[in-house]
Coordinates of C-alpha atoms in Angstrom, one line a residue:
Chain A
M748 CA -8.4 -29.7 -18.9
K749 CA -5.8 -32.4 -18.8
V750 CA -3.4 -32.7 -15.9
S751 CA -0.5 -31.4 -18.4
E752 CA -2.7 -28.1 -19.0
L753 CA -3.4 -27.9 -15.3
S754 CA 0.4 -27.8 -14.7
R755 CA 0.8 -25.1 -17.1
A756 CA -2.1 -23.1 -16.0
S757 CA -1.3 -23.3 -12.2
G758 CA 2.7 -23.1 -12.4
V759 CA 2.6 -26.4 -10.3
S760 CA 4.8 -29.2 -11.9
I761 CA 3.0 -32.6 -12.6
P762 CA 4.7 -34.7 -10.0
S763 CA 3.8 -32.2 -7.3
I764 CA 0.1 -32.2 -8.5
K765 CA 0.2 -36.0 -8.3
Y766 CA 1.7 -35.7 -4.9
Y767 CA -1.1 -33.2 -3.6
L768 CA -3.9 -35.4 -5.2
R769 CA -2.2 -38.5 -3.3
E770 CA -2.0 -36.2 -0.1
G771 CA -5.5 -35.3 -0.4
L772 CA -4.8 -31.7 -0.6
L773 CA -6.3 -31.4 -4.1
H774 CA -9.7 -32.9 -4.9
S775 CA -9.6 -35.6 -7.8
G776 CA -10.6 -34.5 -11.4
T777 CA -13.7 -35.9 -13.0
S778 CA -12.9 -39.4 -14.8
T779 CA -13.4 -39.3 -18.4
A780 CA -13.8 -42.1 -20.9
S781 CA -10.3 -42.3 -22.1
N782 CA -9.2 -43.2 -18.3
Q783 CA -7.9 -39.7 -17.8
A784 CA -8.9 -37.1 -15.2
D785 CA -10.5 -33.7 -16.2
Y786 CA -9.7 -30.6 -14.1
D787 CA -11.4 -27.2 -14.0
E788 CA -10.4 -23.7 -12.9
D789 CA -11.3 -24.8 -9.3
H790 CA -8.2 -27.0 -9.3
V791 CA -5.9 -24.2 -10.6
R792 CA -7.2 -21.9 -7.9
R793 CA -6.7 -24.5 -5.2
L794 CA -3.3 -25.3 -6.6
R795 CA -2.2 -21.8 -6.3
L796 CA -3.9 -21.7 -2.6
I797 CA -1.4 -24.7 -1.7
R798 CA 1.6 -23.0 -3.2
A799 CA 0.9 -19.7 -1.4
L800 CA 0.7 -21.6 1.9
I801 CA 3.8 -23.5 1.3
D802 CA 6.0 -21.1 -0.3
I803 CA 5.0 -17.7 1.2
G804 CA 3.2 -19.2 4.6
G805 CA 6.0 -21.8 5.1
L806 CA 3.6 -24.4 6.1
P807 CA 4.4 -28.0 6.0
I808 CA 2.2 -30.3 4.2
A809 CA 0.4 -31.3 7.4
G810 CA -0.3 -27.7 8.0
V811 CA -1.5 -27.1 4.7
R812 CA -4.0 -30.1 5.3
G813 CA -5.4 -28.8 8.4
V814 CA -5.7 -25.2 7.0
L815 CA -7.6 -26.6 3.9
A816 CA -9.8 -28.9 6.1
A817 CA -11.1 -25.5 7.7
V818 CA -11.7 -23.7 4.5
D819 CA -13.6 -26.5 3.0
D820 CA -15.8 -27.5 6.3
E821 CA -19.0 -25.7 5.4
G822 CA -20.3 -26.6 8.7
T823 CA -18.5 -24.2 10.8
K824 CA -19.6 -20.7 11.0
M825 CA -17.7 -18.0 9.1
H826 CA -15.9 -16.4 12.1
D827 CA -15.0 -20.0 13.5
A828 CA -13.7 -20.8 10.1
F829 CA -11.6 -17.5 9.9
G830 CA -10.5 -18.6 13.2
A831 CA -9.6 -21.9 12.4
V832 CA -7.5 -21.0 9.1
M833 CA -5.6 -18.4 11.1
H834 CA -4.9 -20.6 14.2
G835 CA -3.8 -23.3 11.4
L836 CA -1.0 -21.3 10.2
A837 CA 1.3 -21.6 13.3
E838 CA 2.0 -24.3 15.8
P839 CA -0.6 -24.7 18.8
P840 CA 1.2 -23.0 21.8
P841 CA 2.7 -25.3 24.6
A842 CA 0.6 -25.8 27.4
E843 CA 3.3 -25.0 30.0
P844 CA 5.7 -22.3 28.3
P845 CA 9.1 -21.5 30.1
R846 CA 8.6 -18.8 32.8
D847 CA 9.9 -15.8 30.9
V848 CA 7.7 -16.7 28.0
A849 CA 4.5 -17.1 30.5
A850 CA 5.4 -13.7 32.1
A851 CA 5.4 -11.8 28.5
L852 CA 2.2 -13.8 27.7
A853 CA 0.6 -12.2 30.9
E854 CA 1.7 -8.6 29.5
V855 CA 0.5 -9.6 25.9
R856 CA -3.0 -10.7 27.4
R857 CA -3.4 -7.6 29.5
W858 CA -2.6 -5.3 26.6
L859 CA -5.0 -7.2 24.4
R860 CA -7.8 -6.8 27.2
A861 CA -6.9 -3.0 27.2
R862 CA -7.4 -2.8 23.5
G863 CA -10.6 -4.7 23.7
W864 CA -9.3 -7.3 21.3
R865 CA -11.3 -10.6 21.7
I866 CA -8.9 -13.6 20.9
K867 CA -9.6 -17.2 21.5
S868 CA -7.7 -19.0 24.0
K869 CA -6.2 -21.5 21.6
A870 CA -5.0 -18.9 19.4
P871 CA -1.2 -19.2 18.7
A872 CA -0.5 -15.6 18.0
P873 CA -0.4 -14.2 21.7
H874 CA 2.1 -16.8 22.7
A875 CA 4.1 -16.2 19.5
L876 CA 4.1 -12.4 20.4
A877 CA 5.3 -13.5 23.7
E878 CA 8.0 -15.4 22.6
L879 CA 9.2 -12.6 20.2
I880 CA 9.4 -10.2 23.3
V881 CA 11.5 -12.5 25.4
T882 CA 13.7 -12.9 22.3
L883 CA 14.0 -9.2 21.7
R884 CA 14.7 -8.5 25.6
Q885 CA 17.6 -11.1 25.5
F886 CA 19.2 -9.1 22.7
D887 CA 18.9 -5.8 25.1
F888 CA 16.0 -4.2 23.0
P889 CA 14.0 -2.2 25.5
V890 CA 10.4 -3.6 24.8
A891 CA 7.2 -2.5 26.3
M892 CA 3.7 -3.4 25.0
A893 CA 2.8 0.3 24.5
D894 CA 5.5 0.2 21.8
F895 CA 3.3 -1.8 19.7
D896 CA 0.2 0.5 19.9
A897 CA 0.7 2.4 16.8
A898 CA 1.3 -0.9 14.8
A899 CA -1.8 -2.3 16.4
D900 CA -3.9 0.6 15.5
A901 CA -2.6 0.5 11.7
A902 CA -3.3 -3.3 11.7
E903 CA -6.7 -2.9 12.9
Q904 CA -7.7 0.1 10.4
S905 CA -6.4 -2.3 7.6
A906 CA -8.2 -5.4 9.2
E907 CA -11.6 -3.7 9.2
F908 CA -11.0 -3.2 5.3
E909 CA -9.8 -6.9 4.7
V910 CA -12.5 -8.6 7.0
A911 CA -15.4 -6.6 5.4
Y912 CA -13.8 -7.3 1.8
S913 CA -13.7 -11.1 2.6
L914 CA -17.3 -11.0 4.1
A915 CA -18.4 -9.4 0.9
K916 CA -17.5 -12.5 -1.4
P917 CA -20.2 -14.4 -2.9
D918 CA -20.0 -17.6 -0.9
R919 CA -18.3 -18.9 2.4
T920 CA -15.4 -20.7 0.9
A921 CA -14.6 -17.8 -1.2
A922 CA -14.6 -15.7 1.7
V923 CA -12.6 -17.9 4.1
E924 CA -10.0 -18.6 1.0
N925 CA -9.8 -14.7 0.5
M926 CA -9.2 -14.1 4.4
L927 CA -6.3 -16.8 4.3
V928 CA -4.7 -15.5 1.2
G929 CA -4.9 -12.2 2.7
T930 CA -3.4 -12.8 6.0
V931 CA -0.5 -15.1 4.4
V932 CA 0.3 -12.7 1.7
Y933 CA -0.2 -9.3 3.2
E934 CA 2.1 -10.0 6.2
R935 CA 4.9 -11.0 3.7
V936 CA 4.2 -7.7 1.6
L937 CA 4.7 -5.7 5.0
A938 CA 7.9 -7.5 5.9
E939 CA 9.3 -6.8 2.4
I940 CA 8.4 -3.1 2.6
R941 CA 10.1 -3.0 5.9
R942 CA 13.2 -4.6 4.4
L943 CA 13.3 -2.1 1.7
A944 CA 12.5 0.6 4.1
L945 CA 15.6 -0.5 6.3
E946 CA 17.8 -0.4 3.3
A947 CA 16.9 2.8 1.9
V948 CA 17.1 4.6 5.5
S949 CA 20.5 2.9 6.0
A950 CA 21.8 4.2 2.7
R951 CA 20.8 7.7 3.2
M952 CA 21.8 7.8 7.0
Q953 CA 25.2 6.3 6.1
S954 CA 25.8 8.1 2.7
N955 CA 28.1 10.7 4.2
K956 CA 30.3 8.9 6.7
R957 CA 31.9 5.6 7.4
Chain B
M608 CA 31.5 -22.3 31.2
K609 CA 31.4 -25.9 30.2
V610 CA 29.0 -26.9 27.3
S611 CA 26.6 -28.3 29.7
E612 CA 26.4 -24.7 31.1
L613 CA 26.4 -23.1 27.9
S614 CA 23.5 -25.2 26.8
R615 CA 21.7 -24.2 30.0
A616 CA 22.3 -20.5 29.7
S617 CA 21.4 -20.4 25.9
G618 CA 18.4 -22.8 26.0
V619 CA 20.0 -24.8 23.0
S620 CA 20.5 -28.5 23.6
I621 CA 24.2 -29.9 23.4
P622 CA 23.7 -32.0 20.4
S623 CA 22.8 -28.8 18.4
I624 CA 25.7 -27.1 20.0
K625 CA 28.1 -29.4 18.8
Y626 CA 26.4 -29.4 15.2
Y627 CA 26.9 -25.7 15.2
L628 CA 30.4 -26.1 16.2
R629 CA 31.0 -28.5 13.4
E630 CA 29.1 -26.3 10.6
G631 CA 31.5 -23.5 11.8
L632 CA 28.4 -21.4 12.9
L633 CA 29.8 -21.1 16.5
H634 CA 33.5 -20.3 17.1
S635 CA 35.2 -23.1 19.2
G636 CA 35.6 -22.3 23.0
T637 CA 39.1 -22.1 24.6
S638 CA 40.8 -25.4 25.2
T639 CA 41.1 -26.2 28.9
A640 CA 43.9 -28.3 30.7
S641 CA 41.2 -31.0 31.2
N642 CA 40.7 -31.5 27.3
Q643 CA 37.4 -29.6 27.6
A644 CA 36.4 -26.4 26.1
D645 CA 35.5 -23.2 28.0
Y646 CA 32.6 -20.8 26.6
D647 CA 31.7 -17.4 27.5
E648 CA 28.9 -15.0 27.3
D649 CA 29.7 -14.3 23.5
H650 CA 28.7 -18.2 22.7
V651 CA 25.5 -17.6 24.5
R652 CA 24.6 -14.5 22.3
R653 CA 25.6 -16.2 19.1
L654 CA 23.6 -19.2 19.9
R655 CA 20.7 -17.1 20.5
L656 CA 21.3 -15.2 17.3
I657 CA 21.5 -18.7 15.4
R658 CA 18.2 -19.8 16.8
A659 CA 16.5 -16.5 16.2
L660 CA 17.5 -16.7 12.3
I661 CA 16.4 -20.3 12.1
D662 CA 13.5 -20.3 14.5
I663 CA 11.9 -16.9 13.6
G664 CA 13.7 -16.1 10.3
G665 CA 13.1 -19.5 8.9
L666 CA 16.5 -19.8 7.4
P667 CA 18.5 -23.1 6.5
I668 CA 21.8 -23.7 7.8
A669 CA 23.4 -22.6 4.6
G670 CA 21.5 -19.1 5.1
V671 CA 22.6 -18.7 8.5
R672 CA 26.2 -19.3 7.7
G673 CA 26.1 -16.5 4.9
V674 CA 24.3 -14.2 7.1
L675 CA 26.8 -14.8 10.0
A676 CA 30.0 -14.4 7.6
A677 CA 28.7 -11.1 6.8
V678 CA 28.1 -10.1 10.5
D679 CA 31.6 -11.1 11.3
D680 CA 33.6 -9.6 8.3
E681 CA 35.0 -6.5 9.9
G682 CA 36.5 -5.5 6.2
T683 CA 33.1 -4.6 5.0
K684 CA 31.6 -0.9 5.8
M685 CA 28.7 -0.8 8.0
H686 CA 26.1 0.0 5.2
D687 CA 27.5 -2.9 3.2
A688 CA 27.2 -4.9 6.0
F689 CA 23.8 -4.0 6.9
G690 CA 22.8 -4.8 3.2
A691 CA 24.7 -8.2 3.1
V692 CA 22.9 -9.4 6.4
M693 CA 19.5 -8.2 4.8
H694 CA 20.1 -9.5 1.5
G695 CA 21.2 -13.0 3.1
L696 CA 17.9 -13.3 4.8
A697 CA 16.3 -14.5 1.3
E698 CA 17.2 -16.4 -1.7
P699 CA 18.8 -14.4 -4.3
P700 CA 16.4 -13.2 -7.1
P701 CA 16.3 -15.3 -10.3
A702 CA 18.0 -13.6 -13.2
E703 CA 15.1 -14.1 -15.6
P704 CA 11.8 -14.1 -13.7
P705 CA 8.4 -15.0 -15.5
R706 CA 7.1 -12.4 -17.6
D707 CA 4.1 -11.5 -15.0
V708 CA 6.7 -11.2 -12.2
A709 CA 9.0 -8.9 -14.5
A710 CA 6.2 -6.7 -15.0
A711 CA 5.4 -6.3 -11.5
L712 CA 9.1 -5.9 -10.8
A713 CA 9.1 -2.9 -12.9
E714 CA 6.1 -1.4 -11.1
V715 CA 7.9 -1.8 -8.0
R716 CA 11.1 -0.1 -9.1
R717 CA 9.3 2.8 -10.3
W718 CA 7.4 3.1 -6.9
L719 CA 10.9 2.8 -5.0
R720 CA 12.3 5.6 -7.4
A721 CA 9.5 7.7 -6.8
R722 CA 9.9 7.3 -3.0
G723 CA 13.6 8.1 -3.4
W724 CA 14.4 4.6 -1.8
R725 CA 18.0 3.5 -2.9
I726 CA 18.0 -0.2 -3.0
K727 CA 20.8 -2.2 -4.4
S728 CA 20.2 -4.1 -7.6
K729 CA 21.1 -7.4 -6.0
A730 CA 18.5 -6.8 -3.3
P731 CA 15.9 -9.8 -3.1
A732 CA 13.2 -7.6 -1.5
P733 CA 11.8 -5.9 -4.7
H734 CA 11.6 -9.3 -6.6
A735 CA 10.0 -10.9 -3.5
L736 CA 7.5 -8.0 -3.5
A737 CA 6.6 -8.5 -7.2
E738 CA 6.0 -12.2 -6.7
L739 CA 3.6 -11.2 -3.9
I740 CA 1.8 -8.8 -6.0
V741 CA 1.4 -11.3 -8.9
T742 CA 0.0 -14.0 -6.3
L743 CA -2.4 -11.4 -4.8
R744 CA -3.7 -10.4 -8.5
Q745 CA -4.2 -14.2 -9.2
F746 CA -6.5 -14.2 -6.2
D747 CA -8.4 -11.2 -7.5
F748 CA -7.3 -8.7 -5.1
P749 CA -6.9 -5.3 -6.7
V750 CA -3.5 -4.2 -6.1
A751 CA -2.0 -0.8 -7.0
M752 CA 1.6 0.2 -5.7
A753 CA -0.2 3.4 -4.2
D754 CA -2.1 0.8 -1.9
F755 CA 1.5 0.3 -0.1
D756 CA 2.2 4.1 0.6
A757 CA 0.8 4.3 3.9
A758 CA 2.6 1.0 5.0
A759 CA 5.9 2.5 3.6
D760 CA 5.7 5.8 5.4
A761 CA 5.2 3.9 8.6
A762 CA 8.1 1.6 7.9
E763 CA 10.2 4.5 6.9
Q764 CA 9.7 6.2 10.2
S765 CA 10.2 3.2 12.3
A766 CA 13.2 2.3 10.1
E767 CA 14.9 5.6 11.2
F768 CA 14.5 5.0 14.7
E769 CA 15.8 1.5 14.1
V770 CA 19.0 2.3 12.1
A771 CA 19.8 5.1 14.5
Y772 CA 19.6 2.7 17.3
S773 CA 21.8 0.2 15.6
L774 CA 24.5 2.9 14.6
A775 CA 24.6 4.0 18.4
K776 CA 25.8 0.7 19.4
P777 CA 29.4 0.5 20.7
D778 CA 30.9 -1.5 18.0
R779 CA 30.2 -2.5 14.3
T780 CA 29.3 -6.2 14.9
A781 CA 27.0 -5.4 17.8
A782 CA 25.5 -2.6 15.3
V783 CA 25.1 -5.3 12.4
E784 CA 23.9 -7.8 14.9
N785 CA 21.2 -5.5 16.3
M786 CA 20.1 -4.6 12.8
L787 CA 19.8 -8.3 11.9
V788 CA 17.9 -9.3 15.1
G789 CA 15.7 -6.3 14.7
T790 CA 14.9 -7.0 11.2
V791 CA 14.3 -10.7 11.7
V792 CA 12.2 -10.3 15.0
Y793 CA 10.4 -7.1 14.5
E794 CA 8.7 -8.3 11.0
R795 CA 7.6 -11.4 12.8
V796 CA 6.1 -9.0 15.8
L797 CA 4.2 -7.0 13.2
A798 CA 2.8 -10.3 11.6
E799 CA 1.4 -11.5 14.8
I800 CA 0.0 -8.2 15.7
R801 CA -1.8 -8.4 12.0
R802 CA -3.2 -11.8 13.0
L803 CA -4.5 -10.6 16.4
A804 CA -6.2 -7.6 14.8
L805 CA -7.9 -9.9 12.0
E806 CA -9.2 -12.2 14.6
A807 CA -10.4 -9.2 16.9
V808 CA -12.1 -7.4 14.1
S809 CA -13.7 -10.6 12.7
A810 CA -15.0 -11.2 16.2
R811 CA -16.5 -7.8 16.3
M812 CA -17.8 -7.5 13.0
Q813 CA -19.4 -11.0 13.0
S814 CA -20.5 -11.2 16.8
N815 CA -24.2 -10.0 15.7
K816 CA -24.9 -12.5 12.9
R817 CA -23.9 -15.7 11.0

């Protein structure tokens, strides 16, 4: 298909497509005799992935490039590729966090060990969680790691289904891409469901007063 | 305290503090004889709230301004204020969504009615959820609204606790601020726990192969 058709099929504007081509996020189309490029369904899918990472995952272009490199690197083992795309979704943790964050990080690591969750040392998530805990405490929320056990149990159950679903994909790239889309999109789905629940419960609890 | 002490206490740089003052996000300090301004704990707390909205919630400055106006408007009823801050966390939904999003939105609204969740028509969350469902389907994830029932049950239980906790705060501003921080921070907490669960499960399921 021509670039105009690619734009229609993917919902991405032609200037954005040209920008992603220049930035190397989207692989070139096949050159045709008429000095045009020919694109296919892989391009449509890749454009949707780029848009999901930017619009839903909130990644900057450099972040998208890093994550896509991990998706495309056929040389890495599947689990390492899963890790690379997940770690690419966030900034790398600072080498020396402030003292309160370092203390919360120690709590998070103890909790992870107690759960038997093996997490790579360069993963940004434990550090991100420690920062969030510090923020909650600054606002006087009482926070203990045990408060997160129920959410962690639910997340683990859902992750078993999601990882198995991704591993069942026909090829490595499809599996990694699936894991990536699932991670970015489902966490937003859960956030939106939480906002809806808060609004609904607030309406119910306050309907007879104030 | 002086602006340098405010910066130290809040962890926000002096140029950023001056920017928030100019933009009207932070109320001025009390003028002192020496032509300086004097700040207090309310300023520290407000700066932390601004940083949480920007760093964790990903809001632009205009979004922060809108949300803070809803926090500070003592004239709105508590539930309306809860709604205003929650709705201010996202872009307003488009009046005419594309056809596939409109179809998914109809599914979302039916599901909300069946759950008995009363959601205001201008809430962005149902529309955001519809867009996410369309994205999942474009990537061949089989999605039915019933898949979200377990997450919605858990979110509702947690929301009952969170709304009651906010309503128990001593004054209206503290209650709304608490609801806002809880919404923005806990949804990131759950997202980080999900990422950790995915990495842990991926490590376990793939440790003996590939």
